[in-house]
Coordinates of C-alpha atoms and ligand atoms in Angstrom, one line a residue:
X92 CA -5.5 -28.0 -14.8
X93 CA -2.6 -26.2 -16.4
X94 CA 0.7 -26.0 -14.5
X95 CA 4.2 -24.8 -15.3
X96 CA 6.3 -27.9 -14.9
X97 CA 10.1 -27.8 -14.4
X98 CA 11.5 -31.4 -14.7
X99 CA 15.2 -30.5 -14.6
X100 CA 17.4 -27.7 -13.5
X101 CA 18.4 -25.3 -16.3
X102 CA 17.6 -22.1 -18.2
X103 CA 14.1 -20.6 -18.3
X104 CA 13.1 -22.9 -21.3
X105 CA 13.1 -25.9 -19.0
X106 CA 9.7 -24.7 -17.7
X107 CA 6.8 -26.0 -19.8
X108 CA 3.1 -25.6 -19.4
X109 CA 1.3 -29.0 -19.2
X110 CA -2.0 -30.5 -18.2
X111 CA -1.7 -32.1 -14.7
X112 CA -4.3 -33.4 -12.3
X113 CA -6.1 -30.7 -10.2
X114 CA -5.3 -31.2 -6.5
X115 CA -8.1 -32.2 -4.2
X116 CA -8.2 -30.5 -0.8
X117 CA -7.5 -33.0 2.0
X118 CA -8.8 -32.7 5.6
X119 CA -8.1 -29.1 6.8
X120 CA -7.0 -27.9 3.4
X121 CA -8.3 -25.1 1.1
X122 CA -8.2 -25.3 -2.7
X123 CA -7.3 -21.9 -4.2
X124 CA -8.1 -21.1 -7.8
X125 CA -5.2 -18.9 -9.1
X126 CA -5.8 -15.4 -10.4
X127 CA -2.3 -14.2 -9.9
X128 CA 1.1 -15.5 -8.9
X129 CA 4.7 -14.4 -9.1
X130 CA 8.0 -15.6 -10.5
X131 CA 10.3 -14.5 -7.8
X132 CA 14.1 -14.7 -7.2
X133 CA 13.6 -17.9 -5.2
X134 CA 11.8 -19.6 -8.2
X135 CA 14.6 -18.5 -10.5
X136 CA 17.3 -19.7 -8.2
X137 CA 15.7 -23.1 -7.8
X138 CA 15.0 -23.6 -11.5
X139 CA 18.6 -22.7 -12.4
X140 CA 20.1 -24.3 -9.2
X141 CA 21.8 -20.9 -8.9
X142 CA 22.8 -20.8 -5.3
X143 CA 25.5 -18.9 -3.4
X144 CA 29.0 -20.4 -3.1
X145 CA 29.2 -23.5 -0.9
X146 CA 25.4 -24.1 -0.8
X147 CA 24.9 -26.2 -3.9
X148 CA 25.1 -29.5 -2.1
X149 CA 22.8 -28.5 0.8
X150 CA 20.3 -27.1 -1.8
X151 CA 20.4 -30.2 -3.9
X152 CA 19.7 -32.3 -0.8
X153 CA 16.8 -30.0 0.1
X154 CA 15.3 -29.4 -3.4
X155 CA 16.2 -32.6 -5.3
X156 CA 19.6 -34.1 -6.2
X157 CA 19.3 -34.2 -10.0
X158 CA 16.0 -32.4 -10.6
X159 CA 13.5 -30.5 -8.6
X160 CA 11.6 -32.9 -6.3
X161 CA 8.5 -30.6 -6.7
X162 CA 8.4 -30.0 -10.5
X163 CA 5.8 -27.2 -10.1
X164 CA 7.6 -24.2 -8.7
X165 CA 5.9 -21.0 -7.3
X166 CA 5.9 -19.8 -3.7
X167 CA 2.7 -17.8 -3.7
X168 CA -0.7 -17.5 -5.1
X169 CA -3.6 -15.0 -5.0
X170 CA -7.1 -16.1 -6.0
X171 CA -10.4 -17.4 -4.9
X172 CA -11.2 -20.3 -2.6
X173 CA -12.7 -22.9 -5.0
X174 CA -13.4 -25.6 -2.4
X175 CA -12.5 -26.6 1.1
X176 CA -11.7 -30.0 2.6
X177 CA -13.5 -31.6 5.5
X178 CA -13.2 -29.8 8.8
X179 CA -12.2 -26.4 7.3
X180 CA -13.9 -23.7 9.3
X181 CA -11.9 -20.5 8.6
X182 CA -12.4 -20.1 4.8
X183 CA -15.3 -20.5 2.5
X184 CA -15.6 -20.9 -1.3
X185 CA -15.5 -17.6 -3.1
X186 CA -13.3 -15.9 -0.5
X187 CA -10.4 -13.8 -1.9
X188 CA -7.1 -15.0 -0.4
X189 CA -3.4 -14.8 -0.8
X190 CA -1.4 -17.9 0.2
X191 CA 2.1 -19.4 0.2
X192 CA 3.3 -23.0 0.0
X193 CA 6.8 -21.9 0.8
X194 CA 9.4 -24.5 -0.2
X195 CA 6.7 -27.0 -1.0
X196 CA 6.1 -24.8 -4.1
X197 CA 3.3 -25.7 -6.4
X198 CA 1.8 -22.2 -7.0
X199 CA 2.7 -21.9 -10.7
X200 CA -0.6 -23.7 -11.5
X201 CA -4.3 -22.9 -12.0
X202 CA -5.1 -24.4 -8.6
X203 CA -3.1 -25.1 -5.4
X204 CA -4.0 -26.4 -1.9
X205 CA -2.9 -24.8 1.3
X206 CA -3.6 -25.8 4.9
X207 CA -6.2 -23.6 6.5
X208 CA -3.9 -23.0 9.4
X209 CA -1.0 -22.4 7.1
X210 CA 0.3 -19.4 5.2
X211 CA -3.0 -18.0 4.0
X212 CA -4.8 -14.7 4.6
X213 CA -7.8 -12.8 3.3
X214 CA -7.3 -10.1 0.6
X215 CA -9.0 -6.8 1.6
X216 CA -11.8 -5.7 -0.7
X217 CA -9.9 -2.8 -2.4
X218 CA -6.7 -4.7 -3.2
X219 CA -6.4 -6.5 -6.5
X220 CA -5.1 -10.0 -6.7
X221 CA -2.0 -8.8 -8.6
X222 CA -1.2 -6.2 -6.0
X223 CA -1.8 -8.6 -3.1
X224 CA 0.5 -11.2 -4.5
X225 CA 3.2 -8.6 -5.4
X226 CA 3.5 -7.7 -1.7
X227 CA 4.2 -11.1 -0.3
X228 CA 7.7 -12.4 -1.1
X229 CA 9.6 -9.1 -0.5
X230 CA 7.2 -8.0 2.2
X231 CA 7.5 -11.1 4.4
X232 CA 11.3 -11.1 3.9
X233 CA 11.6 -7.5 5.0
X234 CA 9.3 -7.9 8.0
X235 CA 11.2 -11.0 9.2
X236 CA 14.6 -9.3 9.0
X237 CA 13.5 -6.1 10.6
X238 CA 11.9 -8.0 13.4
X239 CA 15.0 -10.1 13.9
X240 CA 17.2 -7.0 13.6
X241 CA 15.0 -5.1 16.1
X242 CA 14.8 -2.1 13.8
X243 CA 13.6 0.8 16.0
X244 CA 12.1 4.2 15.3
X245 CA 14.7 6.9 14.9
X246 CA 17.4 4.5 13.7
X247 CA 19.2 4.9 10.4
X248 CA 19.0 2.0 7.9
X249 CA 20.7 1.4 4.6
X250 CA 19.2 -1.0 2.1
X251 CA 21.6 -2.3 -0.6
X252 CA 19.4 -3.4 -3.6
X253 CA 16.6 -1.1 -2.8
X254 CA 14.6 -1.5 -6.0
X255 CA 14.1 -5.2 -6.1
X256 CA 11.2 -7.2 -4.6
X257 CA 12.7 -7.2 -1.1
X258 CA 14.3 -3.8 -1.3
X259 CA 11.1 -1.9 -2.4
X260 CA 9.2 -3.4 0.5
X261 CA 12.1 -2.9 3.0
X262 CA 12.3 0.9 2.1
X263 CA 8.6 1.4 2.7
X264 CA 8.4 -0.8 5.9
X265 CA 11.5 0.8 7.4
X266 CA 9.9 4.3 6.8
X267 CA 6.7 3.0 8.4
X268 CA 8.7 1.9 11.4
X269 CA 10.1 5.4 11.8
X270 CA 13.6 4.8 10.5
X271 CA 15.7 7.2 8.4
X272 CA 16.3 5.2 5.1
X273 CA 19.1 5.2 2.6
X274 CA 18.5 3.1 -0.5
X275 CA 21.2 1.8 -2.8
X276 CA 20.3 1.1 -6.4
X277 CA 21.2 2.0 -10.0
X278 CA 20.6 5.6 -11.1
X279 CA 17.7 4.4 -13.3
X280 CA 15.7 3.5 -10.2
X281 CA 16.7 6.4 -7.9
X282 CA 13.4 8.3 -8.5
X283 CA 11.3 5.2 -7.7
X284 CA 13.2 4.5 -4.5
X285 CA 12.9 8.2 -3.4
X286 CA 9.2 8.0 -4.3
X287 CA 8.8 5.0 -2.0
X288 CA 10.0 7.2 0.9
X289 CA 13.8 6.8 1.0
X290 CA 15.4 9.9 2.6
X291 CA 18.7 9.3 0.7
X292 CA 19.5 7.3 -2.5
X293 CA 23.0 6.2 -3.4
X294 CA 23.8 5.1 -7.0
X295 CA 26.0 2.1 -6.6
X296 CA 27.7 2.7 -10.0
X297 CA 28.8 6.2 -8.9
X298 CA 29.5 5.8 -5.1
X299 CA 30.6 3.0 -2.8
X300 CA 28.5 3.4 0.4
X301 CA 31.1 1.6 2.4
X302 CA 33.7 4.4 1.7
X303 CA 31.7 7.5 2.2
X304 CA 32.3 7.8 6.0
X305 CA 28.6 7.4 6.9
X306 CA 27.5 5.0 9.6
X307 CA 24.2 3.3 10.0
X308 CA 22.4 1.4 12.8
X309 CA 21.2 -1.2 10.4
X310 CA 22.5 -2.3 7.0
X311 CA 20.4 -4.8 4.9
X312 CA 22.1 -6.5 1.9
X313 CA 19.6 -7.9 -0.6
X314 CA 22.1 -8.1 -3.4
X315 CA 24.9 -10.2 -2.0
X316 CA 27.8 -7.9 -2.8
X317 CA 28.0 -6.2 0.6
X318 CA 28.9 -8.9 3.1
X319 CA 29.6 -8.2 6.8
X320 CA 33.4 -8.0 6.2
X321 CA 32.8 -5.1 3.7
X322 CA 30.2 -3.2 5.6
X323 CA 31.2 -3.6 9.3
X324 CA 33.0 -0.2 9.4
X325 CA 29.8 1.4 8.1
X326 CA 27.9 0.2 11.2
X327 CA 27.5 2.3 14.3
X328 CA 28.4 0.7 17.6
X329 CA 25.5 -1.8 18.4
X330 CA 24.7 -1.8 14.7
X331 CA 23.1 -4.9 13.0
X332 CA 23.8 -6.4 9.5
X333 CA 20.8 -8.1 7.9
X334 CA 22.2 -10.7 5.5
X335 CA 19.3 -11.4 3.2
X336 CA 21.6 -13.3 0.8
X337 CA 25.1 -14.8 1.6
X338 CA 27.3 -17.7 0.8
X339 CA 28.3 -20.6 3.1
X340 CA 31.4 -18.7 4.4
X341 CA 29.3 -15.6 5.2
X342 CA 26.7 -17.8 6.9
X343 CA 29.5 -19.3 9.1
X344 CA 30.7 -15.8 9.9
X345 CA 27.0 -14.9 10.7
X346 CA 26.7 -17.8 13.2
X347 CA 29.7 -16.4 15.2
X348 CA 28.9 -12.6 15.0
X349 CA 26.1 -11.2 17.1
X350 CA 25.8 -8.2 14.8
X351 CA 24.9 -10.4 11.8
X352 CA 21.3 -11.6 11.3
X353 CA 20.4 -14.3 8.9
X354 CA 16.8 -15.5 8.2
X355 CA 17.5 -19.1 9.3
X356 CA 17.0 -17.7 12.8
X357 CA 13.3 -16.9 12.2
X358 CA 10.2 -18.9 12.6
X359 CA 8.6 -19.4 9.2
X360 CA 5.2 -20.1 10.9
X361 CA 4.8 -16.3 11.1
X362 CA 4.0 -16.0 7.4
X363 CA 0.2 -15.8 7.7
X364 CA 0.6 -13.1 10.4
X365 CA 3.0 -11.3 8.1
X366 CA 0.5 -11.5 5.2
X367 CA -2.2 -10.0 7.4
X368 CA 0.1 -7.1 8.3
X369 CA 1.1 -6.5 4.7
X370 CA -2.5 -6.6 3.4
X371 CA -3.6 -4.2 6.1
X372 CA -0.8 -1.8 5.5
X373 CA -1.6 -1.8 1.7
X374 CA -5.3 -1.3 2.4
X375 CA -4.4 1.8 4.5
X376 CA -2.3 3.1 1.7
X377 CA 0.9 2.8 3.8
X378 CA 2.5 0.1 1.6
X379 CA 2.5 0.3 -2.2
X380 CA 2.9 -2.9 -4.2
X381 CA 5.7 -2.4 -6.8
X382 CA 5.2 -4.4 -9.9
X383 CA 7.9 -4.8 -12.5
X384 CA 5.7 -6.5 -15.1
X385 CA 2.5 -8.4 -15.5
X386 CA 2.5 -11.3 -17.9
X387 CA -0.1 -13.9 -18.8
X388 CA 0.7 -17.3 -17.1
X389 CA 1.5 -18.8 -20.6
X390 CA 4.5 -16.4 -20.8
X391 CA 6.1 -17.8 -17.7
X392 CA 9.4 -18.5 -19.5
X393 CA 9.7 -14.8 -20.3
X394 CA 9.0 -14.1 -16.6
X395 CA 11.8 -16.4 -15.6
X396 CA 14.1 -14.6 -18.1
X397 CA 13.2 -11.2 -16.6
X398 CA 13.9 -12.4 -13.1
X399 CA 17.2 -14.1 -14.1
X400 CA 18.4 -10.7 -15.3
X401 CA 18.8 -9.5 -11.7
X402 CA 17.4 -6.0 -12.3
X403 CA 13.6 -6.4 -12.0
X404 CA 11.9 -3.6 -10.1
X405 CA 9.7 -5.1 -7.4
X406 CA 7.7 -8.2 -8.4
X407 CA 7.1 -10.0 -11.7
X408 CA 3.4 -11.0 -11.7
X409 CA 1.7 -13.7 -13.7
X410 CA -2.1 -13.5 -14.3
X411 CA -4.6 -16.2 -15.3
X412 CA -7.2 -15.4 -17.9
X413 CA -10.0 -15.4 -15.3
X414 CA -8.4 -12.4 -13.6
X415 CA -11.0 -9.8 -14.4
X416 CA -10.8 -8.1 -11.0
X417 CA -10.3 -4.4 -11.6
X418 CA -10.2 -3.0 -8.0
X419 CA -7.2 -0.9 -7.2
X420 CA -6.0 0.2 -3.8
X421 CA -6.3 3.9 -3.0
X422 CA -3.4 5.7 -4.7
X423 CA -2.8 2.7 -7.0
X424 CA 0.4 0.7 -7.3
X425 CA 3.5 1.6 -9.2
X426 CA 2.3 1.5 -12.8
X427 CA 2.5 -2.1 -14.0
X428 CA 4.1 -2.6 -17.4
X429 CA 4.8 -5.7 -19.5
X430 CA 7.3 -4.1 -21.8
X431 CA 10.5 -5.5 -20.3
Ligands
NAP545 N1 17.1 -15.1 3.1 C1 15.9 -15.1 2.7 O1 15.0 -15.5 3.4 C2 15.5 -14.5 1.4 C3 14.2 -14.2 1.1 C4 13.9 -13.6 -0.1 C5 14.9 -13.4 -1.0 N2 16.2 -13.7 -0.7 C6 17.3 -13.4 -1.7 O2 17.4 -12.0 -1.7 C7 17.9 -11.5 -2.9 C8 17.0 -10.4 -3.4 O3 15.8 -10.8 -3.8 P1 14.8 -9.9 -4.7 O4 13.7 -10.7 -5.0 O5 14.6 -8.6 -4.0 O6 15.8 -9.7 -6.0 P2 15.5 -8.7 -7.2 O7 14.1 -8.3 -7.2 O8 16.1 -9.4 -8.4 O9 16.4 -7.4 -6.8 C9 17.7 -7.3 -7.0 C10 18.2 -5.9 -6.6 O10 19.6 -5.9 -6.7 C11 20.0 -4.6 -7.2 N3 21.3 -4.7 -7.7 C12 21.8 -5.2 -8.9 N4 23.1 -5.0 -8.9 C13 23.5 -4.4 -7.8 C14 24.8 -3.9 -7.3 N5 25.9 -4.1 -8.0 N6 24.8 -3.3 -6.1 C15 23.6 -3.1 -5.4 N7 22.4 -3.5 -5.8 C16 22.4 -4.2 -7.0 C17 19.0 -4.3 -8.2 O11 18.9 -2.9 -8.4 P3 19.1 -2.2 -9.9 O12 18.1 -2.9 -10.8 O13 18.8 -0.8 -9.7 O14 20.5 -2.5 -10.4 C18 17.7 -4.8 -7.5 O15 17.2 -3.8 -6.7 C19 17.9 -12.8 -3.8 O16 19.2 -13.2 -3.9 C20 17.0 -13.8 -3.1 O17 17.4 -15.1 -3.4 C21 16.5 -14.3 0.5

């Protein structure tokens, strides 16, 4: 099979498409034939070993000291079940699924195996593979943080970085949970963020939300330039700070501050449940996948370049030539483009 192989840390060009052996599903595993995947900010960070201050050594220990231990990156895959290993009962060949291998990666390939009891869920009939996969990374992250942060109906929430993969899902999910939402993004993305349901939008180039006198019950930082020390005066009493990205120092602060929530406190085994929630909300038309661009798998280097830029809008999706599924969810996603 074809796979995108990354044998050293470096710029997008270190990723090369090669022929590698197709994985064989072991006992309890499902083999998924890829029809869509994403290059997300996690893939780009790992490829470049671009990690927040103080975390380079722990990340090298986790991901590989001098090169990625798993040379095929890719967190998530949408496609069809090609085959199942012995003892698999929950999935059958031909079923449409979305799945994640998390930090085991391996989804930037024509086939990937996933444990049937792992992070895998059925894609509803009216959702395309591209839309399904575009929901996953940002959607699971937003769900995890809102659950940890106990976001409640009627609360006010500010999302810094509202137009990225995490931000676009966070805006919509927070509205769904009944919150009053303020999105912070560039002026170019203000209409998109309002269209996703944000009640207020702040252009970060024109206004500093930490100095406008407003206070919020929950502040989520997906960009990394609004740490707790900067935003704490913008939190109401009892407010929570959701630190989606932060450096080692900020993580140390987080461990000593009840108001600061970091994802390390969550149980990653919830992913399949989260996927089912996201697919169901999308099927009902509550959640809209936001797709920055759709590129053929062969253009994965361009996809990495786009993600490295730090200004993608939602998800960058890669398709495989067999992806001829034309179904669209009611209302349709944000128009995909491949012009970036
Ligand atoms: N902790 C976890 O479990 C976890 C999980 C997933 C992701 N993450 C991390 O979360 C971060 C966000 O991921 P993502 O995939 O959503 O990234 P992304 O799609 O690249 O989005 C980046 C966002 O940052 C905004 N931005 C750029 N400059 C900004 C500024 N000066 N002030 C405020 N916003 C600014 C961009 O908006 P404009 O384009 O409008 O400028 C865009 O909305 C990444 O660092 C990723 O590694 C952490």
